[in-house]
Short mmCIF file of C-alpha atoms and ligand atoms in Angstrom, two decimals:
data_model
loop_
_atom_site.label_atom_id
_atom_site.label_comp_id
_atom_site.label_asym_id
_atom_site.label_seq_id
_atom_site.Cartn_x
_atom_site.Cartn_y
_atom_site.Cartn_z
CA MET V 970 52.24 50.75 1.35
CA LEU V 971 53.13 51.56 4.88
CA SER V 972 55.77 54.43 5.01
CA GLY V 973 56.30 54.93 8.62
CA THR V 974 55.35 56.87 11.89
CA ASP V 975 55.45 60.93 12.23
CA LYS V 976 55.64 62.40 15.58
CA ASN V 977 52.81 64.69 16.82
CA ASN V 978 52.71 66.28 20.19
CA GLY V 979 53.77 62.92 21.72
CA GLN V 980 51.78 60.73 19.75
CA ASN V 981 52.64 58.47 17.02
CA ILE V 982 50.68 58.93 14.02
CA GLU V 983 50.46 56.07 11.38
CA MET V 984 51.10 57.20 7.89
CA ILE V 985 50.15 55.00 4.73
CA GLN V 986 50.88 56.29 1.34
CA ARG V 987 48.42 55.12 -1.34
CA HIS V 988 49.69 56.08 -4.70
CA SER V 989 46.80 56.67 -7.08
CA PHE V 990 48.86 57.00 -10.53
CA PRO V 991 52.65 56.39 -11.04
CA PRO V 992 54.83 58.34 -9.17
CA SER V 993 57.11 59.14 -12.09
CA CYS V 994 54.29 61.43 -13.47
CA SER V 995 55.28 65.13 -13.42
CA LYS V 996 53.59 67.95 -11.12
CA MET V 997 52.54 65.58 -8.76
CA VAL V 998 50.85 67.07 -5.42
CA THR V 999 51.06 65.12 -2.23
CA ALA V 1000 47.71 65.27 -0.20
CA LYS V 1001 47.64 64.65 3.12
CA ALA V 1002 44.10 63.24 4.57
CA TRP V 1003 42.45 61.64 7.81
CA ALA V 1004 40.62 58.42 7.36
CA LEU V 1005 38.40 56.75 9.76
CA LYS V 1006 40.66 53.93 11.04
CA LYS V 1007 38.06 52.41 13.25
CA HIS V 1008 34.60 53.48 14.06
CA PHE V 1009 34.51 55.65 17.41
CA ASP V 1010 33.60 53.76 20.61
CA GLY V 1011 32.45 56.52 23.09
CA LEU V 1012 34.45 59.52 23.37
CA PRO V 1013 36.89 59.63 19.70
CA LYS V 1014 40.26 58.74 20.21
CA ALA V 1015 43.25 59.97 18.03
CA SER V 1016 44.03 56.48 17.32
CA ASP V 1017 40.48 56.02 15.75
CA LEU V 1018 41.84 58.10 12.86
CA GLU V 1019 44.81 57.47 10.42
CA LEU V 1020 46.93 60.14 8.56
CA ILE V 1021 47.19 58.99 4.98
CA THR V 1022 49.02 60.44 1.98
CA THR V 1023 48.27 60.37 -1.87
CA GLU V 1024 49.67 61.67 -4.88
CA LEU V 1025 46.94 63.63 -6.63
CA PRO V 1026 46.72 63.09 -10.82
CA ASN V 1027 47.02 65.96 -13.17
CA LEU V 1028 44.05 67.85 -13.70
CA LYS V 1029 41.51 66.96 -16.32
CA ASP V 1030 39.35 69.60 -18.06
CA GLY V 1031 36.92 71.11 -16.04
CA GLN V 1032 38.70 70.28 -12.82
CA LEU V 1033 40.58 72.57 -10.28
CA LEU V 1034 43.15 71.86 -7.36
CA LEU V 1035 42.27 73.05 -4.08
CA GLU V 1036 44.65 73.51 -1.23
CA SER V 1037 42.77 73.60 2.20
CA VAL V 1038 43.65 76.70 4.34
CA PHE V 1039 41.20 76.23 7.11
CA LEU V 1040 39.23 73.28 8.13
CA SER V 1041 36.24 72.62 10.32
CA VAL V 1042 35.92 70.59 13.09
CA ASP V 1043 31.93 70.15 14.29
CA PRO V 1044 30.21 67.86 16.56
CA TYR V 1045 28.13 66.31 13.97
CA MET V 1046 30.98 64.52 12.72
CA ARG V 1047 30.63 62.07 15.32
CA PRO V 1048 26.99 61.06 14.87
CA TYR V 1049 27.58 61.22 11.07
CA SER V 1050 30.34 58.85 11.07
CA GLN V 1051 28.68 56.16 12.93
CA ARG V 1052 25.65 56.31 10.59
CA ASP V 1053 27.08 57.45 7.15
CA MET V 1054 30.78 56.28 7.15
CA LYS V 1055 32.58 52.90 7.00
CA GLU V 1056 36.10 52.25 8.14
CA GLY V 1057 38.67 53.63 5.76
CA ASP V 1058 36.55 56.41 4.70
CA ILE V 1059 37.90 60.01 4.43
CA MET V 1060 36.53 62.24 7.46
CA VAL V 1061 33.50 64.46 6.30
CA GLY V 1062 34.08 68.07 6.59
CA THR V 1063 34.02 71.41 5.00
CA GLN V 1064 37.16 74.05 4.73
CA VAL V 1065 37.97 77.18 3.18
CA ALA V 1066 40.25 76.60 0.24
CA ARG V 1067 42.24 78.16 -2.21
CA ILE V 1068 42.25 77.42 -5.57
CA VAL V 1069 45.63 76.53 -6.77
CA GLU V 1070 45.03 75.36 -10.45
CA SER V 1071 42.04 75.43 -12.53
CA LYS V 1072 41.18 74.08 -15.82
CA ASN V 1073 37.62 75.05 -15.44
CA PRO V 1074 36.71 78.19 -16.77
CA ALA V 1075 34.15 79.05 -14.02
CA PHE V 1076 36.77 79.44 -11.33
CA THR V 1077 40.20 81.57 -11.26
CA ALA V 1078 43.28 80.12 -9.64
CA GLY V 1079 43.92 82.08 -6.49
CA THR V 1080 40.30 82.38 -5.28
CA PHE V 1081 38.85 81.22 -1.93
CA VAL V 1082 36.14 78.99 -1.71
CA VAL V 1083 33.97 76.94 0.79
CA ALA V 1084 34.28 73.20 -0.22
CA ARG V 1085 32.96 70.26 1.29
CA GLY V 1086 36.24 68.35 0.78
CA GLY V 1087 36.56 66.26 3.97
CA TRP V 1088 39.66 66.46 5.99
CA ARG V 1089 42.15 67.09 3.41
CA THR V 1090 44.95 69.25 2.46
CA HIS V 1091 44.29 69.19 -1.24
CA PHE V 1092 42.08 67.73 -3.21
CA ILE V 1093 40.35 68.06 -6.77
CA SER V 1094 37.05 69.12 -7.62
CA ASP V 1095 34.69 69.39 -10.64
CA GLY V 1096 33.35 72.85 -9.51
CA LYS V 1097 29.98 71.61 -8.39
CA ASP V 1098 29.23 72.40 -4.74
CA LEU V 1099 31.98 74.92 -4.26
CA LEU V 1100 30.79 78.04 -2.75
CA LEU V 1101 32.33 81.67 -3.28
CA LEU V 1102 32.54 83.66 -0.05
CA PRO V 1103 29.47 86.39 0.14
CA SER V 1104 29.83 89.21 -2.19
CA GLY V 1105 31.27 92.22 0.10
CA TRP V 1106 33.78 90.13 2.61
CA PRO V 1107 35.82 92.67 4.02
CA GLU V 1108 39.53 91.99 3.53
CA SER V 1109 39.87 92.81 7.29
CA LEU V 1110 37.58 89.71 7.98
CA PRO V 1111 39.07 86.15 8.59
CA LYS V 1112 37.97 83.88 5.99
CA SER V 1113 37.86 81.25 8.34
CA VAL V 1114 34.41 82.95 9.57
CA ALA V 1115 32.94 81.44 6.49
CA LEU V 1116 33.23 78.13 8.45
CA GLY V 1117 31.43 79.84 11.51
CA THR V 1118 29.01 82.79 12.05
CA VAL V 1119 29.16 83.56 8.36
CA GLY V 1120 28.80 79.87 7.40
CA MET V 1121 27.11 76.62 8.41
CA PRO V 1122 26.69 77.00 12.53
CA GLY V 1123 25.68 80.99 11.32
CA LEU V 1124 23.09 79.36 9.06
CA THR V 1125 21.93 76.65 11.78
CA ALA V 1126 21.50 79.51 14.59
CA TYR V 1127 19.50 81.66 11.71
CA PHE V 1128 17.09 79.48 10.33
CA GLY V 1129 16.59 77.50 13.79
CA LEU V 1130 15.74 80.71 15.37
CA LEU V 1131 13.85 82.54 12.86
CA GLU V 1132 12.07 79.69 10.90
CA ILE V 1133 11.75 76.99 13.51
CA CYS V 1134 11.37 79.12 16.66
CA LYS V 1135 10.00 81.88 15.01
CA ILE V 1136 11.00 84.22 17.91
CA LYS V 1137 9.27 87.52 18.54
CA PRO V 1138 10.22 90.84 20.35
CA GLY V 1139 9.74 90.43 24.24
CA GLU V 1140 10.24 86.90 24.38
CA THR V 1141 12.64 84.58 26.43
CA VAL V 1142 15.04 82.37 24.81
CA LEU V 1143 17.18 79.60 26.05
CA VAL V 1144 20.38 78.05 24.28
CA ASN V 1145 22.69 75.72 25.48
CA ALA V 1146 26.46 75.07 24.70
CA ALA V 1147 25.71 78.77 24.38
CA ALA V 1148 29.30 79.66 23.83
CA GLY V 1149 30.16 77.47 20.86
CA ALA V 1150 29.67 78.05 17.25
CA VAL V 1151 25.71 77.83 16.72
CA GLY V 1152 25.11 78.76 20.52
CA SER V 1153 26.87 82.05 20.54
CA VAL V 1154 25.23 83.08 17.23
CA VAL V 1155 21.48 82.01 18.37
CA GLY V 1156 22.01 84.27 21.44
CA GLN V 1157 23.06 87.45 19.58
CA ILE V 1158 20.54 86.76 16.75
CA ALA V 1159 17.91 86.64 19.39
CA LYS V 1160 19.16 89.94 20.90
CA ILE V 1161 19.03 91.56 17.47
CA GLY V 1162 15.38 90.18 17.55
CA GLY V 1163 14.67 91.87 20.57
CA CYS V 1164 14.47 89.07 22.99
CA LYS V 1165 15.80 88.33 26.54
CA VAL V 1166 18.41 85.62 26.08
CA VAL V 1167 19.43 82.98 28.64
CA GLY V 1168 22.65 80.65 28.05
CA SER V 1169 24.17 77.59 29.64
CA THR V 1170 27.67 76.94 29.06
CA GLY V 1171 30.53 74.70 30.76
CA SER V 1172 33.22 77.20 32.35
CA ASP V 1173 33.22 80.74 34.11
CA ASP V 1174 35.21 82.20 31.38
CA LYS V 1175 32.62 81.49 28.77
CA VAL V 1176 29.87 82.77 31.30
CA ALA V 1177 32.03 85.99 31.16
CA TYR V 1178 32.14 85.75 27.33
CA LEU V 1179 28.48 85.16 26.98
CA LYS V 1180 27.69 88.58 29.20
CA SER V 1181 30.28 90.61 26.98
CA ILE V 1182 28.57 89.68 23.80
CA GLY V 1183 25.03 90.89 25.07
CA PHE V 1184 23.28 87.54 26.75
CA ASP V 1185 21.20 88.92 29.40
CA GLU V 1186 21.86 85.87 31.70
CA ALA V 1187 24.37 82.95 31.74
CA PHE V 1188 25.42 80.42 34.06
CA ASN V 1189 27.90 77.54 34.11
CA TYR V 1190 25.63 74.27 34.09
CA LYS V 1191 28.81 72.36 35.39
CA THR V 1192 28.97 74.34 38.88
CA VAL V 1193 25.48 75.14 39.59
CA ALA V 1194 24.16 73.33 42.55
CA SER V 1195 20.74 72.63 40.69
CA LEU V 1196 19.96 73.29 36.62
CA ASP V 1197 16.33 73.36 37.69
CA GLU V 1198 17.02 76.24 40.08
CA ALA V 1199 19.64 78.14 37.71
CA LEU V 1200 16.88 78.18 35.13
CA ARG V 1201 14.10 79.40 37.37
CA LYS V 1202 16.58 82.14 38.44
CA ALA V 1203 17.66 83.27 35.25
CA SER V 1204 14.05 83.68 34.06
CA PRO V 1205 11.25 83.02 36.89
CA ASP V 1206 8.53 83.39 34.16
CA GLY V 1207 9.92 80.44 31.94
CA TYR V 1208 10.90 80.22 28.41
CA ASP V 1209 9.03 80.98 25.42
CA CYS V 1210 11.68 79.03 22.93
CA PHE V 1211 14.45 76.72 23.96
CA PHE V 1212 17.15 76.33 21.15
CA ASP V 1213 18.64 72.64 22.29
CA ASN V 1214 22.06 72.00 21.30
CA VAL V 1215 22.92 69.37 24.24
CA GLY V 1216 19.65 66.92 24.89
CA GLY V 1217 20.09 64.67 27.53
CA GLU V 1218 19.49 65.76 31.27
CA PHE V 1219 19.49 69.35 30.25
CA SER V 1220 16.37 68.76 28.03
CA SER V 1221 14.61 66.78 30.55
CA VAL V 1222 14.82 69.83 33.13
CA ALA V 1223 14.34 72.52 30.73
CA ILE V 1224 11.35 71.16 29.12
CA HIS V 1225 9.40 71.77 32.24
CA GLN V 1226 10.14 75.22 32.27
CA MET V 1227 8.64 76.23 29.16
CA LYS V 1228 5.76 78.75 29.02
CA MET V 1229 2.61 78.16 27.30
CA PHE V 1230 2.71 77.55 23.50
CA GLY V 1231 6.72 77.49 23.69
CA ARG V 1232 8.72 76.05 20.92
CA ILE V 1233 11.75 74.05 21.05
CA VAL V 1234 14.12 73.60 18.55
CA VAL V 1235 16.09 70.39 18.70
CA CYS V 1236 19.52 71.21 17.05
CA GLY V 1237 21.55 68.66 18.35
CA ALA V 1238 22.28 66.36 21.41
CA VAL V 1239 26.18 67.05 21.95
CA SER V 1240 25.81 65.18 25.45
CA GLN V 1241 24.66 62.17 23.80
CA TYR V 1242 27.02 61.69 20.69
CA ASN V 1243 29.77 59.68 22.66
CA ASN V 1244 27.10 57.37 24.60
CA THR V 1245 27.77 53.71 24.14
CA VAL V 1246 24.27 52.71 25.60
CA PRO V 1247 21.27 55.20 24.53
CA GLN V 1248 20.04 56.99 28.14
CA LYS V 1249 16.71 56.70 29.13
CA GLY V 1250 15.10 60.08 29.58
CA THR V 1251 12.20 62.00 30.75
CA PHE V 1252 8.63 61.37 29.03
CA VAL V 1253 7.70 64.16 27.17
CA GLN V 1254 4.30 64.15 26.74
CA PHE V 1255 2.92 65.80 29.66
CA PRO V 1256 4.59 69.08 29.51
CA ILE V 1257 4.08 69.30 25.52
CA VAL V 1258 0.09 68.63 25.90
CA PHE V 1259 -0.62 70.84 28.85
CA LYS V 1260 1.55 73.57 27.87
CA GLN V 1261 0.64 73.06 24.12
CA LEU V 1262 4.26 73.12 23.14
CA ARG V 1263 5.55 72.66 19.81
CA MET V 1264 9.22 70.58 19.47
CA GLU V 1265 10.81 70.31 16.24
CA GLY V 1266 14.32 69.01 14.83
CA PHE V 1267 15.72 70.50 11.74
CA ILE V 1268 18.79 69.91 9.64
CA VAL V 1269 20.60 73.14 8.41
CA THR V 1270 20.99 71.89 4.87
CA ASN V 1271 17.39 71.56 4.12
CA TRP V 1272 17.29 75.33 4.21
CA TYR V 1273 20.42 75.66 1.79
CA ASN V 1274 18.20 76.75 -0.66
CA ARG V 1275 17.68 80.18 1.10
CA GLN V 1276 21.66 80.23 2.19
CA GLU V 1277 22.43 83.47 0.25
CA GLU V 1278 19.65 85.26 1.70
CA ALA V 1279 20.81 84.22 5.18
CA LEU V 1280 24.65 84.78 4.87
CA LYS V 1281 24.26 88.14 3.39
CA ALA V 1282 22.28 89.01 6.71
CA LEU V 1283 24.76 87.05 8.94
CA LEU V 1284 27.68 88.90 7.17
CA LYS V 1285 25.86 92.28 7.31
CA TRP V 1286 25.58 91.79 11.27
CA VAL V 1287 29.24 91.28 11.83
CA VAL V 1288 30.35 94.11 9.55
CA GLU V 1289 27.95 96.39 11.73
CA GLY V 1290 29.56 94.90 14.72
CA LYS V 1291 25.81 93.64 15.96
CA LEU V 1292 27.38 90.10 15.64
CA LYS V 1293 30.60 89.08 17.50
CA PHE V 1294 32.75 86.20 16.79
CA HIS V 1295 35.39 84.22 18.50
CA GLU V 1296 37.41 81.31 16.83
CA HIS V 1297 39.23 78.69 18.78
CA ILE V 1298 42.03 77.89 16.44
CA THR V 1299 44.44 74.99 16.32
CA GLU V 1300 47.35 74.97 14.20
CA GLY V 1301 48.31 72.34 11.99
CA PHE V 1302 46.64 69.60 10.02
CA GLU V 1303 48.17 67.37 12.11
CA ASN V 1304 46.41 68.09 14.86
CA MET V 1305 42.72 67.61 13.79
CA PRO V 1306 41.69 64.83 15.64
CA MET V 1307 42.69 66.71 19.18
CA ALA V 1308 40.87 69.69 17.76
CA PHE V 1309 37.62 67.54 17.06
CA ILE V 1310 38.00 65.44 20.22
CA GLY V 1311 38.33 68.86 22.22
CA LEU V 1312 34.72 69.58 21.20
CA PHE V 1313 33.25 67.04 23.41
CA LYS V 1314 35.49 68.29 26.33
CA GLY V 1315 34.33 71.89 26.02
CA GLU V 1316 37.86 72.98 24.72
CA ASN V 1317 36.66 75.53 22.42
CA LEU V 1318 35.16 79.19 22.95
CA GLY V 1319 33.43 79.86 19.56
CA LYS V 1320 33.97 78.00 16.18
CA ALA V 1321 36.68 75.50 16.42
CA ILE V 1322 39.05 75.82 13.51
CA VAL V 1323 42.04 74.18 12.04
CA LYS V 1324 44.41 76.26 10.67
CA VAL V 1325 46.57 74.27 7.91
N1 NDP T 1959 20.59 70.35 13.18
C1 NDP T 1959 21.63 70.97 12.59
O1 NDP T 1959 21.68 71.13 11.17
C2 NDP T 1959 22.93 71.14 13.08
C3 NDP T 1959 23.18 70.68 14.36
N2 NDP T 1959 23.98 71.38 14.88
C4 NDP T 1959 24.33 70.78 16.31
O2 NDP T 1959 24.57 71.82 17.10
C5 NDP T 1959 25.14 71.67 18.63
C6 NDP T 1959 26.17 72.66 18.67
O3 NDP T 1959 27.18 72.59 17.56
P1 NDP T 1959 28.30 73.69 17.17
O4 NDP T 1959 28.01 74.84 17.75
O5 NDP T 1959 29.09 73.33 16.33
O6 NDP T 1959 29.59 73.15 18.63
P2 NDP T 1959 30.23 73.84 19.84
O7 NDP T 1959 31.05 74.84 19.19
O8 NDP T 1959 29.15 74.64 20.40
O9 NDP T 1959 31.13 72.93 20.33
C7 NDP T 1959 30.66 72.07 20.87
C8 NDP T 1959 30.23 72.60 22.65
O10 NDP T 1959 29.39 71.53 23.37
C9 NDP T 1959 29.59 71.33 24.52
N3 NDP T 1959 29.41 70.20 24.84
C10 NDP T 1959 30.18 69.29 24.50
N4 NDP T 1959 30.03 68.07 25.36
C11 NDP T 1959 29.08 68.41 26.02
C12 NDP T 1959 28.27 67.56 27.29
N5 NDP T 1959 28.20 66.21 27.55
N6 NDP T 1959 27.40 68.20 27.58
C13 NDP T 1959 26.87 69.70 27.72
N7 NDP T 1959 27.49 70.03 26.57
C14 NDP T 1959 28.54 69.90 25.98
C15 NDP T 1959 31.13 72.35 25.02
O11 NDP T 1959 30.60 73.41 25.11
P3 NDP T 1959 30.37 73.64 26.92
O12 NDP T 1959 31.67 73.98 27.53
O13 NDP T 1959 29.35 74.81 26.92
O14 NDP T 1959 30.21 72.34 27.81
C16 NDP T 1959 31.62 72.04 23.53
O15 NDP T 1959 32.34 73.41 23.11
C17 NDP T 1959 25.75 70.35 18.41
O16 NDP T 1959 24.86 69.28 18.72
C18 NDP T 1959 25.65 69.98 16.67
O17 NDP T 1959 25.65 68.72 16.27
C19 NDP T 1959 25.63 71.85 14.43
C20 NDP T 1959 25.48 72.39 13.37
C21 NDP T 1959 24.14 72.04 12.53
C1 LIG T 1960 21.52 64.23 16.80
C2 LIG T 1960 22.14 64.43 15.56
C3 LIG T 1960 22.49 65.90 15.15
C4 LIG T 1960 23.20 65.83 14.19
C5 LIG T 1960 23.14 67.12 13.48
C6 LIG T 1960 23.63 67.11 12.30
C7 LIG T 1960 23.65 68.44 11.36
C8 LIG T 1960 24.39 68.31 10.20
C9 LIG T 1960 24.82 69.60 9.36
C10 LIG T 1960 25.96 69.44 8.31
C11 LIG T 1960 26.24 70.54 7.89
C12 LIG T 1960 27.34 70.38 6.68
O1 LIG T 1960 27.83 71.05 6.07
#
């Protein structure tokens, strides 16, 4: 079963061939996929993942063959793998894929779709769960944006800010991991909504980027002398809304700078995903009670019954130039682990994408 090793950026990637049907069959397609070899322990390592190849069978009626063009790497994959995957499973994930062949009358070969196919170069689908790009997608707009600003991260910003935070014009919004896929959209939608926006991020280049896309204030949380002072300086009156992507120490400090009746959207906790021992934090009851705060967690997929409306709005803002996007593109399917690990080192500006 073991077929050898492949040199990739100085690393040895183990390649395993799994034949799911006799290799003599015609029109075989070789699919590559990344499997979770060993559950991550701390920061993910390339050696925790394994590149496997599989020969796909011929299509049955109703099925489609898809080829990934762009794949998404996202921080949620780290806690998801821990909770919902077993060793040997293919890594969870979405891609923009091209329909290579269709035996499903609802889909035509050549069409691009957003799919939940996992970390695979090719896969077979029955057509359920495939999403066409929103109508009116301009030819000049990269299709990869359907994995970012006009995709799941954009939807996360949209529903988190408009439905959970319920921002109002004139309010002050704080967002961390602000130069990332979700954060950069949060800040810009808050500006569209007439708010003042403060962003925290991990490099001076990212701070400059945030200012260039309209953030009123931005700071580098890694170099400020005091996070408490940086937050106070950026908004001396405090914050009405806090869109929390990071959790941990940042959240413990920020909660004390909320205004009366402030709202905290608990979107994620990227600072905590690689902890081997859970951290202890501040007790939140005092600020929550005395300032009568609302703190609410949410999962974007719970809002997918309204994704058509939201994707339409996001695409419109992008086309009008009100919503800018940046992509951090890694070339090569073999480099998916590196692109994924890079998320936890702050390597990406905007949406992290892998181009096959
Ligand atoms: N609830 C939901 O439905 C969803 C939740 N999420 C969550 O939203 C958050 C942002 O995701 P997404 O926009 O895709 O990712 P990003 O594109 O923002 O990439 C992750 C960024 O997080 C920052 N980061 C990494 N490690 C740390 C750390 N230890 N402390 C502080 N910042 C860190 C880095 O930016 P920097 O240089 O600024 O440090 C990095 O670039 C995540 O927590 C994710 O899990 C995402 C989608 C849906
Ligand atoms: C504290 C853990 C936060 C994990 C966030 C999970 C978000 C899942 C969104 C998935 C979208 C898939 O398309």
